Amino acid sequence: MVKKVVVIGHVDHGKSTLIGQILTHTQQVFLDKIHKVEKTCRETGKNFEFAFLLDAFEKEQGQGVTIDKVEIPWNYQGQHFIFIDTPGHKEFLRNMLSGASNASIAVILVDGAENYLESTHGDIFTNHLQMIKLLGIQNIIVLLNKIDRVSYEEKHFQNNAQLIRDIAHRESTPLLEIIPLSAYYNENIFTQSEKMPWYKGKTFTQTLLDINVNEIADDKTFLRLSLQDVYKRSQDKRIYIAKIEHGVLEVGMSLQFFPSRSQSTIKTVEHWKHEDSMASYPPGASIGFTLTDPLYLERGEIGVNIGTPPPVLTHSIHAGILWMSKIPMVERKTYRIRILHQESDCEIESIHKMFSFGAEVTIRTHKEMACDRFQEYMHSGRFVLIDNHAVVGGGIILNPNTQILKSEKGFITPERREKLMGHKGAILWFTGLSGAGKSTIAKTLEDILLKKGIHCVVLDGDNMRQGLCKDLGFLPEDRLENMRRVAEVAKIFSQNSYIAVSALISPFSSHRQNIKNLCVGLNFFEIYIDCPIEECAKRDPKGLYQKSQDGKLDFFTGHQSDYEPPVHPDLVLSTLKNSPIQCAENIVNFLSEQRIIP
Amino acid sequence: MNIPDHHQEHLWHLEQKSLYILREAYNRFPKLAMLWSMGKDSTLMLWLARKAFFGHIPFPLIHIDTTYKIPEMITFRDQLAKDWNLKLLISKNTDALNNGMNSNLGRLECCNALKTEALQKFLEKNHFQSLLVAIRRDEEGSRAKERYFSPRDQRFQWDYVEQPPELWDQYNTSFPKETHVRIHPILHWSELDIWLYPQQEKIPTLSLYYAHNGLRFRSVGCAPCTAPIQSEADTIEKIIEELKHTQISERSGRAQDKADTYAMEKLRLKGYM
């Protein structure tokens, strides 16, 4: 069995250098290719770049980045490997996932010379772990590269390794090894490094050799075949074309097909060459068979052995999705879902939790789908989502049949409620730096509106974090989840004709776009509370800027994580020039222009 | 499991995946054709197609005749077409040939005109939307970055920065009508596999690949741009032994690859195989 190893890591952490080093050390790269790279490097005045052995495109070599994944075969000590080198840049995520999706081993490469938490690398590492988990890869190795730059110091390695262990624990993703190494100087790759006598674990290649990836049918998984096509040979001869995904198939087996539920028995397995005939057909086999009854079956049916647990038939799937499109995921929009060869239109009914690269969602399919839980059946437990001819997402089925939730509608229509309340509902989504004046304006606005008899509620960031969101921290994905919860609360108020004001920092534009998508169909306004960072730091109402300067806060907007101002906000309020009362009055006028309030 | 030794198991997995892709292409694209150059790769793909469709290939084969092919290749082509009852279509860029196009006018120009353009015109005229092509990842850098189902625009241009994702073996086969789709069923085979398999299956191969007087072709194309390598390998077993120990890459005898550092990338962006 070939072991497919995907190498993942942030830009410049040394992925291609590592693979280049391994290939050259074991003399598995062609001499003329090395000469070609030497020539290119000489012409462009660079030192020999291992990475160029892998990065083939002119754009890749010119800019020193990997754009697309590449698969490189490597043989070592009688075992066969394929290294999949993937791009680290976020904009090439699709290519990275294409590369990673077929691997059984994931190697996460981290620049071990950096100090882990003082940069955003902790987040990137978390994202990579979540991604690997959603792709269903079980064997994970972490390499702390560039250890030569910190003089092979043990303490430095141990600090970083502990942080990595903490993150892996939090994501409940077990790691096989954490290895200190130098890809460039070939330390701890093939032999135990003399420069790091303190490291007692396995070398990188030894770890790879020891992993067992044998996934060929054990007795625990039952047959799952996926019908690809039907070739009609004569009036009563149909050859059913299928791929064996799990279990084994034998002539004489009684099968049931889903979703159609029809049954028959395998009569023959057809071959062009008699020698290709086998006693039983294992996973991976692409076969043509005939049935004792010439059933009318469509592409997409899943065949199982009668008497074994069938797949789940469902309209509603709880899933983890990796999102690969530049266009964000939209609730209630129609996508096309594909599970093996079955296809159906579907909607993302609700988003439960968001990650940087995807989300946990409930998908509602129009057609009944046959599928399995990913943990039990890998192939019939995953899917892709297609939008306008493009694959936009892929994921794994966490629970194939969720309790179907129906939206319960009240007796009062929105129009009647508006009449009773005297105004419409709206969501005012403030965004701005800490100290820009979001809370002050919100409180002032609330005061003015309530005096006018207009129902208003303020959802303050700090207050929400003491209750509904008290389990969340300040990492980007915690912030996103915090925003999502506040948005859901704001939605309820807005649907009930309240003016809901959210006063969170909301630093990232992609997160704000996600929130806008959640609120499609409602009166949602993004309001930018604009104030220069120097002024915010001077005001510093909570003393946060001071603490951050003293190094007591790790993730504080304006210092370590960046604030991205909105490009097209619905309203901009400058608190440098205007008083809180003036700003609040501006909003009142705006609401009246928008015909939300009289 | 009843797949005997490691080699056979390895080849079986390669074969099954290719059969699956060939059948997927046939199911998804009504206007499908297969490119056949008579070389070892496309002849192997042709063999796999016979296996996938139980002896009868349900779509035509296209040979792009540059008229500069080594004569033995044409004899081989006509013999197999007859023996295997193939539906073979032959395409030439007669305009360019009448204007005297040849590799002395520039190797890249010649490839572009006599292969890429010839193919493009032929597919357009015959309304083929999709094409099975026997390229492999290990042949050359830009081929290594390919997808199994690879969309090109109407003018054949390849946008390698914006390639679609290909997750697991969920191949996206839904494309806008005007998209030209290249399908690569043997993308995952290596040069060694491409010899082990014909040895096992007894697939006919061009005699050019076997050593005559100390020379053999490792990769064949047009006579002016293909050079033989020094070799004593005059049987398939000896070729396999040679490949296990070589330090030189497969296409080193192909002149167009060397015309420029990024020659293949430049050719392929425009629609070269």
Short mmCIF file of C-alpha atoms in Angstrom, two decimals, chain A residues 204-484:
data_model
loop_
_atom_site.label_atom_id
_atom_site.label_comp_id
_atom_site.label_asym_id
_atom_site.label_seq_id
_atom_site.Cartn_x
_atom_site.Cartn_y
_atom_site.Cartn_z
CA PHE A 204 11.02 11.95 10.77
CA THR A 205 11.59 9.09 8.32
CA GLN A 206 11.40 6.47 11.08
CA THR A 207 8.01 7.88 12.10
CA LEU A 208 6.81 7.58 8.49
CA LEU A 209 8.06 4.00 8.22
CA ASP A 210 6.29 2.96 11.43
CA ILE A 211 2.81 4.23 10.50
CA ASN A 212 0.34 1.56 9.49
CA VAL A 213 -2.13 2.82 6.88
CA ASN A 214 -3.58 -0.44 5.75
CA GLU A 215 -7.19 0.41 4.98
CA ILE A 216 -8.02 -2.63 2.87
CA ALA A 217 -11.26 -4.20 4.02
CA ASP A 218 -11.08 -5.49 7.52
CA ASP A 219 -14.04 -7.52 8.69
CA LYS A 220 -15.60 -4.63 10.51
CA THR A 221 -16.84 -2.64 7.52
CA PHE A 222 -19.69 -3.93 5.41
CA LEU A 223 -20.12 -3.58 1.68
CA ARG A 224 -20.83 -0.17 0.21
CA LEU A 225 -20.77 0.00 -3.56
CA SER A 226 -21.61 3.11 -5.52
CA LEU A 227 -23.37 2.74 -8.85
CA GLN A 228 -21.63 4.78 -11.54
CA ASP A 229 -23.39 3.77 -14.75
CA VAL A 230 -25.47 1.06 -16.42
CA TYR A 231 -24.45 -0.31 -19.84
CA LYS A 232 -27.31 -1.87 -21.71
CA ARG A 233 -25.95 -4.72 -23.81
CA SER A 234 -29.19 -6.30 -25.06
CA GLN A 235 -32.87 -6.45 -24.16
CA ASP A 236 -32.24 -8.24 -20.91
CA LYS A 237 -28.53 -7.80 -20.33
CA ARG A 238 -27.53 -4.83 -18.25
CA ILE A 239 -24.01 -4.39 -16.93
CA TYR A 240 -24.07 -2.37 -13.75
CA ILE A 241 -20.87 -0.34 -13.34
CA ALA A 242 -19.87 0.32 -9.75
CA LYS A 243 -16.99 1.20 -7.50
CA ILE A 244 -16.42 -0.76 -4.31
CA GLU A 245 -16.02 1.80 -1.55
CA HIS A 246 -16.06 -0.43 1.55
CA GLY A 247 -16.17 -4.15 2.26
CA VAL A 248 -15.88 -6.79 -0.45
CA LEU A 249 -18.14 -8.00 -3.23
CA GLU A 250 -18.52 -11.62 -4.34
CA VAL A 251 -20.61 -13.36 -6.98
CA GLY A 252 -23.81 -14.77 -5.44
CA MET A 253 -24.13 -12.01 -2.87
CA SER A 254 -27.65 -10.68 -2.27
CA LEU A 255 -27.71 -6.90 -2.48
CA GLN A 256 -30.12 -4.16 -1.58
CA PHE A 257 -29.83 -0.74 -3.21
CA PHE A 258 -30.54 2.63 -1.60
CA PRO A 259 -32.33 5.01 -1.85
CA SER A 260 -34.52 2.85 -4.21
CA ARG A 261 -34.61 -0.12 -1.75
CA SER A 262 -34.69 -2.63 -4.64
CA GLN A 263 -33.06 -6.05 -4.19
CA SER A 264 -31.33 -8.65 -6.31
CA THR A 265 -28.40 -11.10 -6.42
CA ILE A 266 -25.03 -10.72 -8.16
CA LYS A 267 -25.07 -13.14 -11.09
CA THR A 268 -21.70 -12.44 -12.72
CA VAL A 269 -18.83 -10.00 -12.61
CA GLU A 270 -17.98 -9.12 -16.21
CA HIS A 271 -14.46 -8.95 -17.62
CA TRP A 272 -12.95 -8.21 -20.97
CA LYS A 273 -10.01 -10.44 -20.08
CA HIS A 274 -10.74 -13.60 -18.18
CA GLU A 275 -7.50 -13.27 -16.13
CA ASP A 276 -8.90 -10.19 -14.41
CA SER A 277 -11.51 -12.23 -12.60
CA MET A 278 -11.10 -12.34 -8.80
CA ALA A 279 -12.65 -14.42 -6.02
CA SER A 280 -13.74 -11.25 -4.24
CA TYR A 281 -13.50 -7.58 -5.13
CA PRO A 282 -11.93 -5.30 -2.51
CA PRO A 283 -12.31 -1.53 -1.97
CA GLY A 284 -11.05 0.47 -4.91
CA ALA A 285 -12.31 -2.03 -7.49
CA SER A 286 -14.12 -0.52 -10.44
CA ILE A 287 -16.28 -3.36 -11.72
CA GLY A 288 -19.14 -4.30 -14.02
CA PHE A 289 -21.62 -6.91 -12.80
CA THR A 290 -24.96 -8.42 -13.78
CA LEU A 291 -27.92 -9.17 -11.50
CA THR A 292 -30.34 -12.08 -11.54
CA ASP A 293 -33.15 -9.53 -12.07
CA PRO A 294 -32.43 -6.79 -14.63
CA LEU A 295 -33.40 -4.00 -12.21
CA TYR A 296 -33.92 -0.46 -13.36
CA LEU A 297 -31.30 1.36 -11.28
CA GLU A 298 -29.99 4.89 -11.58
CA ARG A 299 -26.47 6.21 -11.11
CA GLY A 300 -25.97 7.09 -7.48
CA GLU A 301 -27.57 4.06 -5.81
CA ILE A 302 -25.57 2.59 -2.93
CA GLY A 303 -25.52 -1.20 -2.82
CA VAL A 304 -25.14 -3.11 0.46
CA ASN A 305 -25.10 -6.75 1.43
CA ILE A 306 -28.57 -7.82 2.66
CA GLY A 307 -28.49 -8.61 6.36
CA THR A 308 -25.83 -6.00 7.18
CA PRO A 309 -26.54 -2.48 8.48
CA PRO A 310 -27.90 -0.32 5.62
CA PRO A 311 -26.98 3.32 5.05
CA VAL A 312 -29.18 6.04 6.56
CA LEU A 313 -31.88 7.54 4.34
CA THR A 314 -32.18 11.19 5.11
CA HIS A 315 -33.11 14.72 4.11
CA SER A 316 -31.17 16.44 6.85
CA ILE A 317 -27.46 16.05 7.53
CA HIS A 318 -25.29 17.45 10.30
CA ALA A 319 -21.89 18.06 8.72
CA GLY A 320 -18.51 19.73 8.99
CA ILE A 321 -17.67 21.72 5.86
CA LEU A 322 -14.42 23.08 4.49
CA TRP A 323 -15.25 26.13 2.46
CA MET A 324 -13.12 26.73 -0.63
CA SER A 325 -14.87 29.47 -2.52
CA LYS A 326 -14.04 33.16 -2.40
CA ILE A 327 -17.79 33.77 -2.13
CA PRO A 328 -18.87 33.12 1.47
CA MET A 329 -21.31 30.40 2.44
CA VAL A 330 -24.90 31.66 2.51
CA GLU A 331 -27.66 30.19 4.63
CA ARG A 332 -30.77 29.07 2.72
CA LYS A 333 -29.13 29.47 -0.69
CA THR A 334 -29.50 26.44 -2.98
CA TYR A 335 -26.36 24.40 -3.60
CA ARG A 336 -25.87 21.02 -5.21
CA ILE A 337 -24.65 18.26 -2.90
CA ARG A 338 -22.86 15.14 -4.10
CA ILE A 339 -22.39 12.02 -1.96
CA LEU A 340 -20.51 9.36 -3.97
CA HIS A 341 -22.55 9.48 -7.22
CA GLN A 342 -25.81 10.73 -5.71
CA GLU A 343 -26.71 14.33 -6.33
CA SER A 344 -29.44 16.62 -5.06
CA ASP A 345 -30.19 20.28 -4.60
CA CYS A 346 -29.84 21.33 -0.99
CA GLU A 347 -29.78 24.26 1.39
CA ILE A 348 -27.60 25.06 4.32
CA GLU A 349 -30.40 25.18 6.83
CA SER A 350 -28.39 26.51 9.73
CA ILE A 351 -24.82 27.27 10.67
CA HIS A 352 -23.98 25.97 14.14
CA LYS A 353 -20.39 26.98 14.49
CA MET A 354 -17.90 28.74 12.27
CA PHE A 355 -14.19 28.06 11.75
CA SER A 356 -11.75 30.10 9.73
CA PHE A 357 -11.91 27.59 6.86
CA GLY A 358 -15.46 26.38 7.22
CA ALA A 359 -18.34 25.61 9.53
CA GLU A 360 -20.45 23.03 11.24
CA VAL A 361 -23.87 23.09 9.60
CA THR A 362 -27.16 21.35 9.00
CA ILE A 363 -27.80 20.64 5.33
CA ARG A 364 -31.29 19.97 4.08
CA THR A 365 -31.42 17.98 0.85
CA HIS A 366 -34.35 18.08 -1.59
CA LYS A 367 -33.99 14.43 -2.58
CA GLU A 368 -33.70 11.61 -0.11
CA MET A 369 -30.01 10.66 0.21
CA ALA A 370 -28.38 7.41 1.29
CA CYS A 371 -25.29 8.07 3.38
CA ASP A 372 -23.34 7.08 6.48
CA ARG A 373 -21.58 8.62 9.43
CA PHE A 374 -18.01 9.51 8.35
CA GLN A 375 -16.47 7.80 11.34
CA GLU A 376 -17.97 4.49 10.27
CA TYR A 377 -17.84 4.71 6.48
CA MET A 378 -15.31 7.18 5.16
CA HIS A 379 -16.45 7.25 1.51
CA SER A 380 -20.23 7.30 1.91
CA GLY A 381 -19.74 9.67 4.84
CA ARG A 382 -18.41 12.63 2.91
CA PHE A 383 -19.68 15.01 0.27
CA VAL A 384 -18.91 18.00 -1.90
CA LEU A 385 -21.04 21.08 -2.47
CA ILE A 386 -21.26 22.56 -5.96
CA ASP A 387 -22.40 26.05 -6.86
CA ASN A 388 -22.60 27.28 -10.43
CA HIS A 389 -20.40 24.46 -11.82
CA ALA A 390 -17.71 24.89 -9.20
CA VAL A 391 -16.94 22.82 -6.12
CA VAL A 392 -17.25 25.35 -3.31
CA GLY A 393 -17.01 23.09 -0.30
CA GLY A 394 -16.39 19.59 0.89
CA GLY A 395 -16.96 17.92 4.17
CA ILE A 396 -17.72 15.01 6.39
CA ILE A 397 -21.02 13.77 7.77
CA LEU A 398 -21.04 14.00 11.56
CA ASN A 399 -24.61 12.82 11.92
CA PRO A 400 -26.50 11.56 8.88
CA ASN A 401 -29.95 12.21 10.24
CA THR A 402 -30.61 15.18 12.46
CA GLN A 403 -33.94 15.64 14.13
CA ILE A 404 -35.74 17.63 11.51
CA LEU A 405 -36.52 21.11 12.79
CA LYS A 406 -39.44 23.02 11.38
CA SER A 407 -39.68 26.75 11.71
CA GLU A 408 -42.71 27.53 13.87
CA LYS A 409 -44.59 30.59 12.73
CA GLY A 410 -46.58 32.76 15.13
CA PHE A 411 -50.10 34.15 14.62
CA ILE A 412 -48.84 37.68 14.22
CA THR A 413 -47.47 38.63 10.81
CA PRO A 414 -44.47 40.98 10.61
CA GLU A 415 -46.71 43.69 9.10
CA ARG A 416 -49.18 43.50 11.99
CA ARG A 417 -46.36 43.59 14.52
CA GLU A 418 -44.85 46.69 12.85
CA LYS A 419 -48.22 48.39 13.08
CA LEU A 420 -48.56 47.52 16.75
CA MET A 421 -45.00 48.65 17.56
CA GLY A 422 -45.14 51.76 15.38
CA HIS A 423 -41.86 51.05 13.57
CA LYS A 424 -39.85 48.33 11.81
CA GLY A 425 -37.07 46.21 13.25
CA ALA A 426 -33.40 46.60 12.28
CA ILE A 427 -29.92 45.43 13.18
CA LEU A 428 -27.30 48.13 13.60
CA TRP A 429 -23.95 46.38 13.50
CA PHE A 430 -21.29 48.72 14.92
CA THR A 431 -17.65 48.10 14.14
CA GLY A 432 -14.62 50.03 15.37
CA LEU A 433 -11.53 49.88 17.56
CA SER A 434 -11.68 49.47 21.30
CA GLY A 435 -12.15 52.98 22.70
CA ALA A 436 -13.66 54.37 19.47
CA GLY A 437 -16.93 55.02 21.27
CA LYS A 438 -19.18 52.14 20.23
CA SER A 439 -20.72 51.49 23.66
CA THR A 440 -21.17 55.19 24.48
CA ILE A 441 -22.96 55.88 21.19
CA ALA A 442 -25.08 52.75 21.61
CA LYS A 443 -26.21 53.80 25.10
CA THR A 444 -26.92 57.37 23.95
CA LEU A 445 -28.88 56.11 20.96
CA GLU A 446 -30.90 53.75 23.15
CA ASP A 447 -31.80 56.67 25.41
CA ILE A 448 -32.94 58.89 22.52
CA LEU A 449 -34.95 56.15 20.81
CA LEU A 450 -36.74 54.96 23.96
CA LYS A 451 -37.73 58.56 24.77
CA LYS A 452 -39.33 58.68 21.29
CA GLY A 453 -41.23 55.46 22.06
CA ILE A 454 -39.07 53.35 19.76
CA HIS A 455 -38.08 49.93 21.06
CA CYS A 456 -34.36 49.45 21.16
CA VAL A 457 -31.95 46.98 22.74
CA VAL A 458 -28.16 47.20 23.04
CA LEU A 459 -26.10 44.02 22.78
CA ASP A 460 -22.82 45.06 24.34
CA GLY A 461 -19.73 42.94 23.69
CA ASP A 462 -18.49 42.86 27.28
CA ASN A 463 -21.95 42.08 28.67
CA MET A 464 -22.54 39.26 26.19
CA ARG A 465 -19.18 37.75 27.10
CA GLN A 466 -20.28 37.49 30.73
CA GLY A 467 -23.29 35.35 29.86
CA LEU A 468 -24.20 33.79 26.52
CA CYS A 469 -20.60 33.90 25.29
CA LYS A 470 -18.64 33.31 28.46
CA ASP A 471 -17.02 30.15 27.08
CA LEU A 472 -15.30 32.10 24.29
CA GLY A 473 -11.87 33.76 24.16
CA PHE A 474 -10.33 36.26 21.78
CA LEU A 475 -8.80 34.08 19.07
CA PRO A 476 -10.16 34.97 15.61
CA GLU A 477 -12.47 31.98 15.50
CA ASP A 478 -13.77 32.66 19.01
CA ARG A 479 -14.49 36.19 17.92
CA LEU A 480 -16.41 34.87 14.92
CA GLU A 481 -18.48 32.53 17.09
CA ASN A 482 -19.10 35.40 19.52
CA MET A 483 -20.34 37.53 16.63
CA ARG A 484 -22.55 34.74 15.33
#
